[in-house]
Short mmCIF file of C-alpha atoms and ligand atoms in Angstrom, two decimals:
data_model
loop_
_atom_site.label_atom_id
_atom_site.label_comp_id
_atom_site.label_asym_id
_atom_site.label_seq_id
_atom_site.Cartn_x
_atom_site.Cartn_y
_atom_site.Cartn_z
CA MET A 28 0.00 0.00 0.00
CA LYS A 29 2.77 2.42 0.99
CA ASN A 30 4.77 1.84 -2.19
CA LYS A 31 1.73 2.29 -4.40
CA ILE A 32 0.82 5.55 -2.67
CA GLN A 33 4.37 6.89 -2.90
CA ALA A 34 4.71 5.98 -6.58
CA LYS A 35 1.39 7.59 -7.48
CA PHE A 36 2.18 10.69 -5.47
CA LYS A 37 5.47 11.10 -7.28
CA GLU A 38 3.80 10.63 -10.65
CA LEU A 39 1.05 13.19 -9.97
CA PHE A 40 2.68 15.72 -7.68
CA GLY A 41 6.44 15.12 -7.67
CA GLU A 42 8.70 14.91 -4.63
CA GLY A 43 7.87 15.45 -0.99
CA GLY A 44 4.83 14.90 1.16
CA GLU A 45 4.36 13.21 4.49
CA LEU A 46 2.64 9.94 5.29
CA PHE A 47 -0.26 9.62 7.69
CA MET A 48 -2.34 6.65 8.70
CA SER A 49 -5.61 5.98 10.48
CA SER A 50 -7.59 2.87 11.27
CA GLY A 51 -10.93 1.16 11.02
CA ARG A 52 -12.45 -0.15 14.22
CA ILE A 53 -14.17 -3.01 15.94
CA ASN A 54 -16.56 -2.63 18.83
CA LEU A 55 -16.68 -5.38 21.42
CA ILE A 56 -20.02 -4.22 22.79
CA GLY A 57 -22.16 -1.06 23.04
CA GLU A 58 -23.93 -0.74 19.72
CA HIS A 59 -26.22 2.18 18.85
CA THR A 60 -25.53 3.57 22.29
CA ASP A 61 -23.23 6.42 21.23
CA TYR A 62 -25.87 8.81 19.90
CA ASN A 63 -27.93 7.94 23.00
CA GLY A 64 -25.24 9.26 25.33
CA GLY A 65 -24.31 5.76 26.47
CA TYR A 66 -21.11 3.72 26.59
CA VAL A 67 -19.24 2.11 23.71
CA PHE A 68 -16.23 -0.21 23.84
CA PRO A 69 -14.31 -0.01 20.56
CA GLY A 70 -10.71 -0.43 19.48
CA ALA A 71 -8.81 0.55 16.33
CA ILE A 72 -7.70 -2.32 14.08
CA ASN A 73 -4.93 -3.37 11.73
CA TYR A 74 -6.91 -2.31 8.67
CA GLY A 75 -6.69 1.35 7.79
CA ILE A 76 -6.24 4.19 5.38
CA MET A 77 -2.89 5.71 4.50
CA ALA A 78 -2.41 9.10 2.86
CA GLN A 79 0.57 11.02 1.54
CA ILE A 80 -0.04 14.74 1.77
CA LYS A 81 1.81 17.94 0.94
CA LEU A 82 0.75 21.58 1.07
CA ASN A 83 0.71 22.88 -2.51
CA GLY A 84 0.78 26.65 -2.05
CA THR A 85 -2.63 27.13 -3.74
CA ASP A 86 -6.15 27.39 -2.33
CA LYS A 87 -7.16 24.08 -3.90
CA VAL A 88 -7.23 20.51 -2.69
CA LYS A 89 -6.04 17.97 -5.25
CA VAL A 90 -6.63 14.41 -4.21
CA PHE A 91 -6.31 11.00 -5.82
CA SER A 92 -7.98 7.85 -4.49
CA ILE A 93 -6.07 4.73 -5.48
CA ASP A 94 -9.00 2.47 -4.64
CA PHE A 95 -11.47 4.42 -6.75
CA ASN A 96 -8.77 5.22 -9.32
CA GLU A 97 -10.09 8.75 -9.45
CA TYR A 98 -8.67 12.27 -9.20
CA VAL A 99 -10.71 15.13 -7.76
CA GLU A 100 -9.90 18.80 -7.33
CA PHE A 101 -11.90 21.26 -5.29
CA ALA A 102 -11.74 24.69 -3.66
CA LEU A 103 -12.83 25.17 -0.08
CA LYS A 104 -16.00 27.22 -0.12
CA GLU A 105 -19.26 25.56 0.90
CA GLU A 106 -20.49 25.58 -2.70
CA ASP A 107 -17.40 23.72 -3.93
CA LYS A 108 -18.63 20.34 -2.64
CA PRO A 109 -17.47 17.63 -5.06
CA LYS A 110 -19.85 15.13 -6.67
CA GLN A 111 -17.90 11.96 -5.85
CA SER A 112 -19.03 10.58 -2.51
CA TRP A 113 -15.53 9.56 -1.39
CA ALA A 114 -14.31 13.11 -2.03
CA CYS A 115 -17.14 14.55 0.08
CA TYR A 116 -15.47 13.02 3.15
CA VAL A 117 -12.25 14.89 2.44
CA PHE A 118 -14.13 18.07 1.57
CA GLY A 119 -16.27 17.77 4.72
CA VAL A 120 -13.21 17.42 6.92
CA CYS A 121 -11.71 20.57 5.38
CA ARG A 122 -14.95 22.51 5.86
CA GLU A 123 -15.42 21.34 9.44
CA THR A 124 -11.83 22.29 10.27
CA LEU A 125 -12.44 25.77 8.84
CA LYS A 126 -15.68 26.10 10.81
CA ARG A 127 -13.69 25.49 14.00
CA GLY A 128 -11.30 28.30 13.18
CA GLY A 129 -8.56 26.02 11.85
CA LYS A 130 -6.50 26.88 8.81
CA VAL A 131 -6.72 24.67 5.72
CA ALA A 132 -4.11 25.54 3.10
CA GLY A 133 -4.47 23.82 -0.28
CA PHE A 134 -2.81 20.42 -0.51
CA ASP A 135 -2.00 17.50 -2.77
CA ALA A 136 -2.85 14.03 -1.54
CA VAL A 137 -2.90 10.39 -2.59
CA PHE A 138 -4.55 7.80 -0.39
CA ALA A 139 -5.42 4.11 -0.29
CA GLY A 140 -6.84 1.72 2.26
CA ASP A 141 -7.52 -1.87 3.15
CA VAL A 142 -10.59 -1.40 5.35
CA PRO A 143 -13.29 -3.39 3.57
CA LEU A 144 -16.03 -1.02 2.42
CA GLY A 145 -19.56 -1.44 3.75
CA ALA A 146 -18.47 -4.17 6.17
CA GLY A 147 -19.18 -2.20 9.33
CA LEU A 148 -15.50 -1.52 10.05
CA SER A 149 -15.76 2.24 9.60
CA SER A 150 -13.75 2.85 6.50
CA SER A 151 -15.37 6.29 6.38
CA ALA A 152 -14.20 7.19 9.89
CA ALA A 153 -10.69 6.07 8.95
CA LEU A 154 -10.80 8.35 5.93
CA GLU A 155 -12.09 11.31 7.92
CA SER A 156 -9.60 10.78 10.71
CA VAL A 157 -6.53 10.47 8.54
CA PHE A 158 -7.35 13.78 6.84
CA ALA A 159 -8.49 15.52 10.04
CA PHE A 160 -5.23 14.50 11.71
CA ALA A 161 -2.99 15.39 8.77
CA ILE A 162 -4.62 18.76 8.08
CA ASN A 163 -4.29 19.63 11.75
CA GLU A 164 -0.57 18.74 11.71
CA LEU A 165 0.33 20.37 8.41
CA ASN A 166 -1.39 23.65 9.24
CA GLY A 167 -0.21 23.72 12.84
CA ASN A 168 -3.79 24.17 14.03
CA GLY A 169 -3.33 22.51 17.41
CA ILE A 170 -6.90 21.22 17.48
CA GLU A 171 -7.16 18.63 20.23
CA LYS A 172 -7.86 14.97 19.50
CA PHE A 173 -11.45 14.80 20.66
CA GLU A 174 -12.30 17.74 18.44
CA LEU A 175 -10.62 15.95 15.52
CA ALA A 176 -13.01 13.06 16.08
CA LYS A 177 -15.90 15.52 16.12
CA ILE A 178 -14.70 16.98 12.81
CA GLY A 179 -15.17 13.49 11.34
CA GLN A 180 -18.58 13.08 12.95
CA SER A 181 -19.80 16.47 11.71
CA THR A 182 -18.55 15.56 8.25
CA GLU A 183 -20.92 12.57 8.31
CA HIS A 184 -23.79 14.74 9.56
CA ASN A 185 -23.33 17.71 7.26
CA TYR A 186 -21.77 16.30 4.09
CA CYS A 187 -22.67 12.59 3.98
CA GLY A 188 -26.19 12.42 5.42
CA VAL A 189 -25.56 10.02 8.32
CA LYS A 190 -26.51 11.25 11.78
CA CYS A 191 -23.93 8.98 13.39
CA GLY A 192 -22.59 9.03 16.92
CA ILE A 193 -18.98 9.63 17.90
CA MET A 194 -17.80 6.04 18.35
CA ASP A 195 -16.14 5.37 15.00
CA GLN A 196 -14.21 8.61 14.75
CA PHE A 197 -13.24 8.40 18.41
CA ALA A 198 -11.86 4.88 17.93
CA SER A 199 -10.07 5.86 14.79
CA VAL A 200 -8.38 8.88 16.40
CA PHE A 201 -7.70 7.50 19.91
CA GLY A 202 -6.98 3.84 19.12
CA LYS A 203 -4.05 2.25 20.91
CA GLU A 204 -2.32 -1.04 20.20
CA GLY A 205 -3.62 -3.85 22.40
CA ALA A 206 -6.29 -1.76 24.12
CA LEU A 207 -10.03 -1.35 23.87
CA MET A 208 -11.52 1.93 25.03
CA ARG A 209 -14.61 2.45 27.09
CA LEU A 210 -16.02 5.82 26.15
CA ASN A 211 -18.84 7.58 27.93
CA CYS A 212 -20.41 9.32 24.94
CA LYS A 213 -22.26 11.81 27.12
CA THR A 214 -19.29 13.16 29.05
CA GLY A 215 -16.45 12.24 26.69
CA GLU A 216 -14.60 10.43 29.51
CA TYR A 217 -12.74 7.36 28.37
CA LYS A 218 -10.55 4.61 29.73
CA TYR A 219 -8.17 2.20 28.01
CA PHE A 220 -8.64 -1.50 28.83
CA PRO A 221 -5.73 -3.76 27.81
CA PHE A 222 -7.31 -6.56 25.80
CA HIS A 223 -5.29 -9.76 25.48
CA PRO A 224 -7.81 -12.54 25.92
CA LYS A 225 -5.50 -15.49 26.59
CA GLY A 226 -6.64 -18.60 24.76
CA TYR A 227 -9.18 -16.74 22.63
CA LYS A 228 -9.28 -15.15 19.21
CA LEU A 229 -11.32 -12.24 17.97
CA VAL A 230 -12.48 -12.85 14.43
CA LEU A 231 -14.84 -11.03 12.12
CA ILE A 232 -16.99 -12.87 9.61
CA ASP A 233 -18.18 -10.67 6.80
CA SER A 234 -21.53 -11.65 5.33
CA CYS A 235 -20.63 -9.46 2.33
CA VAL A 236 -24.11 -8.00 2.52
CA LYS A 237 -23.40 -4.33 1.90
CA HIS A 238 -24.97 -2.01 4.36
CA GLU A 239 -26.08 1.47 3.45
CA LEU A 240 -26.13 3.48 6.64
CA ALA A 241 -27.18 6.62 4.83
CA SER A 242 -30.22 4.75 3.54
CA SER A 243 -32.19 6.41 6.32
CA ALA A 244 -32.81 3.28 8.40
CA TYR A 245 -29.98 4.35 10.71
CA ASN A 246 -31.32 7.88 11.05
CA LYS A 247 -34.79 6.44 11.73
CA ARG A 248 -33.45 4.40 14.65
CA ARG A 249 -31.98 7.55 16.07
CA GLU A 250 -35.30 9.38 15.76
CA SER A 251 -37.11 6.57 17.59
CA CYS A 252 -34.66 6.88 20.47
CA GLU A 253 -35.07 10.64 20.61
CA ARG A 254 -38.85 10.34 20.75
CA ALA A 255 -38.63 7.79 23.58
CA ALA A 256 -36.17 9.98 25.50
CA LYS A 257 -38.47 12.98 25.07
CA ALA A 258 -41.46 11.10 26.47
CA ILE A 259 -39.44 9.89 29.47
CA ARG A 260 -38.11 13.42 30.04
CA GLU A 261 -41.63 14.65 30.74
CA ASN A 262 -41.63 12.55 33.92
CA HIS A 263 -37.89 12.76 34.62
CA PRO A 264 -36.51 16.14 33.51
CA ASP A 265 -32.89 15.12 34.15
CA VAL A 266 -32.94 12.66 31.27
CA ASP A 267 -30.78 14.33 28.62
CA PHE A 268 -30.32 11.15 26.62
CA LEU A 269 -32.02 7.78 26.51
CA SER A 270 -29.02 6.27 28.26
CA ASP A 271 -29.91 8.28 31.38
CA ALA A 272 -33.22 6.46 31.71
CA LYS A 273 -33.98 3.50 33.95
CA ARG A 274 -35.87 0.61 32.45
CA VAL A 275 -38.92 1.26 34.67
CA TRP A 276 -39.07 4.84 33.40
CA LEU A 277 -39.50 3.46 29.91
CA ASP A 278 -42.37 1.28 31.12
CA GLU A 279 -44.08 4.40 32.49
CA VAL A 280 -44.39 5.84 28.98
CA ARG A 281 -45.33 2.63 27.21
CA ASP A 282 -48.76 3.98 26.23
CA LYS A 283 -47.40 7.31 25.10
CA ILE A 284 -44.98 6.07 22.45
CA SER A 285 -45.32 3.66 19.55
CA GLU A 286 -44.53 -0.02 20.02
CA GLU A 287 -41.65 0.44 17.60
CA ASP A 288 -40.10 3.29 19.56
CA PHE A 289 -40.60 1.26 22.74
CA ILE A 290 -38.66 -1.78 21.58
CA ARG A 291 -35.85 0.36 20.14
CA ALA A 292 -35.50 2.11 23.50
CA GLU A 293 -35.73 -1.18 25.38
CA TYR A 294 -32.73 -2.44 23.44
CA VAL A 295 -30.66 0.71 24.08
CA ILE A 296 -31.26 0.80 27.83
CA GLY A 297 -30.24 -2.86 28.09
CA GLU A 298 -27.17 -2.34 25.92
CA VAL A 299 -25.77 0.54 27.99
CA GLN A 300 -25.79 -1.74 31.04
CA ARG A 301 -24.19 -4.59 29.10
CA VAL A 302 -21.12 -2.48 28.32
CA LEU A 303 -20.55 -1.91 32.03
CA ASP A 304 -21.10 -5.60 32.76
CA VAL A 305 -18.59 -6.58 30.08
CA CYS A 306 -15.96 -4.22 31.49
CA ASP A 307 -16.45 -5.73 34.97
CA ALA A 308 -16.21 -9.22 33.54
CA LEU A 309 -13.01 -8.36 31.68
CA GLU A 310 -11.40 -7.20 34.88
CA ARG A 311 -11.99 -10.73 36.22
CA ASP A 312 -10.85 -12.37 32.95
CA ASP A 313 -14.36 -13.80 32.78
CA TYR A 314 -14.73 -14.30 29.04
CA GLU A 315 -17.78 -16.52 29.39
CA THR A 316 -19.76 -13.55 30.70
CA VAL A 317 -18.31 -11.27 28.01
CA GLY A 318 -19.45 -13.77 25.38
CA GLU A 319 -22.90 -14.21 26.86
CA MET A 320 -23.42 -10.45 26.78
CA MET A 321 -22.41 -10.43 23.12
CA TYR A 322 -25.13 -12.98 22.37
CA GLN A 323 -27.62 -10.87 24.28
CA THR A 324 -26.63 -7.86 22.22
CA HIS A 325 -27.16 -9.83 19.04
CA PHE A 326 -30.62 -10.84 20.18
CA GLY A 327 -31.45 -7.20 20.92
CA LEU A 328 -30.03 -5.89 17.65
CA SER A 329 -31.89 -8.54 15.71
CA ARG A 330 -35.29 -8.65 17.43
CA LEU A 331 -35.70 -5.26 19.09
CA TYR A 332 -33.52 -2.82 17.18
CA GLU A 333 -34.03 -4.74 13.95
CA VAL A 334 -30.72 -3.97 12.30
CA SER A 335 -29.64 -7.55 11.60
CA CYS A 336 -30.44 -9.60 8.49
CA GLU A 337 -30.91 -13.24 7.59
CA GLU A 338 -27.22 -13.77 6.78
CA LEU A 339 -26.02 -12.31 10.08
CA ASP A 340 -28.60 -14.21 12.13
CA PHE A 341 -27.43 -17.37 10.39
CA LEU A 342 -23.80 -16.69 11.34
CA ASN A 343 -24.81 -15.94 14.90
CA LYS A 344 -26.77 -19.17 15.24
CA LEU A 345 -23.90 -21.13 13.76
CA ALA A 346 -21.53 -19.59 16.31
CA ARG A 347 -23.77 -20.86 19.14
CA LYS A 348 -23.85 -24.29 17.58
CA TYR A 349 -20.04 -24.44 17.42
CA ASP A 350 -19.62 -23.27 21.04
CA VAL A 351 -18.18 -19.90 20.11
CA THR A 352 -17.95 -17.93 23.36
CA GLY A 353 -19.53 -14.73 22.03
CA SER A 354 -20.93 -13.57 18.69
CA ARG A 355 -23.00 -10.68 17.42
CA VAL A 356 -23.62 -8.34 14.54
CA MET A 357 -21.18 -5.44 14.77
CA GLY A 358 -21.45 -1.75 13.87
CA GLY A 359 -24.49 -0.05 12.41
CA GLY A 360 -25.91 -3.31 11.06
CA PHE A 361 -28.10 -4.00 8.01
CA GLY A 362 -25.27 -6.22 6.73
CA GLY A 363 -21.54 -6.31 7.30
CA CYS A 364 -19.84 -8.51 9.89
CA THR A 365 -20.35 -10.51 13.00
CA ILE A 366 -17.68 -10.19 15.68
CA ASN A 367 -16.80 -13.48 17.35
CA LEU A 368 -14.86 -14.30 20.49
CA VAL A 369 -13.76 -17.88 20.02
CA LYS A 370 -11.55 -20.28 21.95
CA GLU A 371 -8.35 -20.97 20.02
CA GLU A 372 -8.96 -24.72 19.89
CA LEU A 373 -12.41 -24.20 18.35
CA TYR A 374 -11.31 -21.59 15.82
CA ASP A 375 -10.47 -23.79 12.82
CA GLY A 376 -13.58 -25.92 13.08
CA PHE A 377 -15.82 -22.87 13.41
CA ILE A 378 -14.31 -21.00 10.49
CA LYS A 379 -14.48 -24.07 8.25
CA ALA A 380 -18.12 -24.66 9.17
CA ALA A 381 -19.02 -20.99 8.76
CA LYS A 382 -17.51 -20.87 5.27
CA GLU A 383 -19.06 -24.12 4.08
CA GLN A 384 -22.50 -23.76 5.58
CA PHE A 385 -22.86 -20.10 4.70
CA ALA A 386 -21.83 -20.80 1.12
CA ALA A 387 -24.27 -23.71 0.88
CA LYS A 388 -27.13 -21.47 1.98
CA PHE A 389 -26.31 -18.11 0.43
CA GLY A 390 -24.24 -19.05 -2.60
CA HIS A 391 -21.00 -17.30 -1.62
CA GLU A 392 -18.38 -17.71 1.09
CA PRO A 393 -18.19 -15.10 3.82
CA LYS A 394 -14.87 -13.32 4.29
CA VAL A 395 -12.87 -13.79 7.46
CA TYR A 396 -10.78 -11.07 9.11
CA ASP A 397 -8.50 -11.80 12.05
CA VAL A 398 -8.25 -8.48 13.78
CA VAL A 399 -5.41 -7.10 15.85
CA ILE A 400 -6.13 -4.11 18.08
CA SER A 401 -3.87 -1.38 16.76
CA ASP A 402 -2.98 2.31 16.89
CA GLY A 403 -5.28 5.00 15.56
CA ALA A 404 -4.48 8.21 13.64
CA ARG A 405 -0.77 9.00 13.44
CA LYS A 406 2.05 10.30 11.33
CA LEU A 407 4.27 7.60 9.86
CA GLN A 408 8.11 7.49 9.58
C1 GLA B 21 -22.24 3.30 13.00
C2 GLA B 21 -22.12 4.73 13.48
C3 GLA B 21 -21.70 4.80 14.94
C4 GLA B 21 -22.55 3.89 15.81
C5 GLA B 21 -22.67 2.50 15.20
C6 GLA B 21 -23.64 1.62 15.94
O1 GLA B 21 -20.98 2.68 12.96
O2 GLA B 21 -21.22 5.46 12.70
O3 GLA B 21 -21.74 6.12 15.41
O4 GLA B 21 -23.81 4.45 16.05
O5 GLA B 21 -23.10 2.55 13.85
O6 GLA B 21 -23.16 1.36 17.23
#
């Protein structure tokens, strides 16, 4: 990847430029909790996006995507938004940096990545973070890391149409090798948890069903949660977010909200607690409890939050059958991967079965990614 980027940069822009890198993410538990002010528990992974960037002395951004084999050039006023969706991420990051008072001098860039697209591993957050980080460095803006993550999040909101939470960009910016991070999305407090589950492997199985977060289903889930929180707030004014609510407070408003909003909220309130339970269990090296919570999350995401699909439910069931310790759909859902915590001695048998049985039912093999918890946004060299 590095050689390709450097060769292309030289061809298009000549000498110079600095290399930056950012990562995709996994999330052990805490799904759809971030925009509800709850906890998440992600980590950056060994799949990422690398960019070579150099200030070009103009007021234009000139950027080439190796993966899309496409060159785009744009200026930095609001009306200069490019047509290509990948370029909107870069443009959005520039605009959001400017909105925060940062400087964005024109630059040349070439980038490439190995985060599978649409697999729920946050390739978009990796793209936002690598540019947010690099632009901050090259212009000497001194914007702090949490704000860099927010630049990525606002890019999604304002330039890509997804009303996402902060988890993906946070993980991508703050990721640290060998550590998961428990983030309180309401207060921004976070804690690193070393994650070296002895005797277990963390593996992702990609259903290859492409999810389209922007396809409004994600935003609809968020609206359901906001309506439920609003109803609860009438009785309990301190409830800023759904994650502040107790389960019984939700029951109090059962007649005031739709059944759909109720089950969405029921899932979220349960999930916030599960993150805390998983962190406690990890401190005792109790992976059985961690795994059981993952299965509970899958059940909730599938039946209550309704962001799973036939392929992912199939993989989850298969995991149970093969005694996998924990398994669930990961990320926004509607396709993508399951994340599986599996005992080393069961790994080969499970992966073989998953490939064969999935292919027999759905006509194609799923992809398998062994993930390593890695560093987030950084300058290379
Ligand atoms: C997507 C969003 C995140 C988060 C997850 C679900 O990845 O970008 O903010 O809401 O879905 O946990």
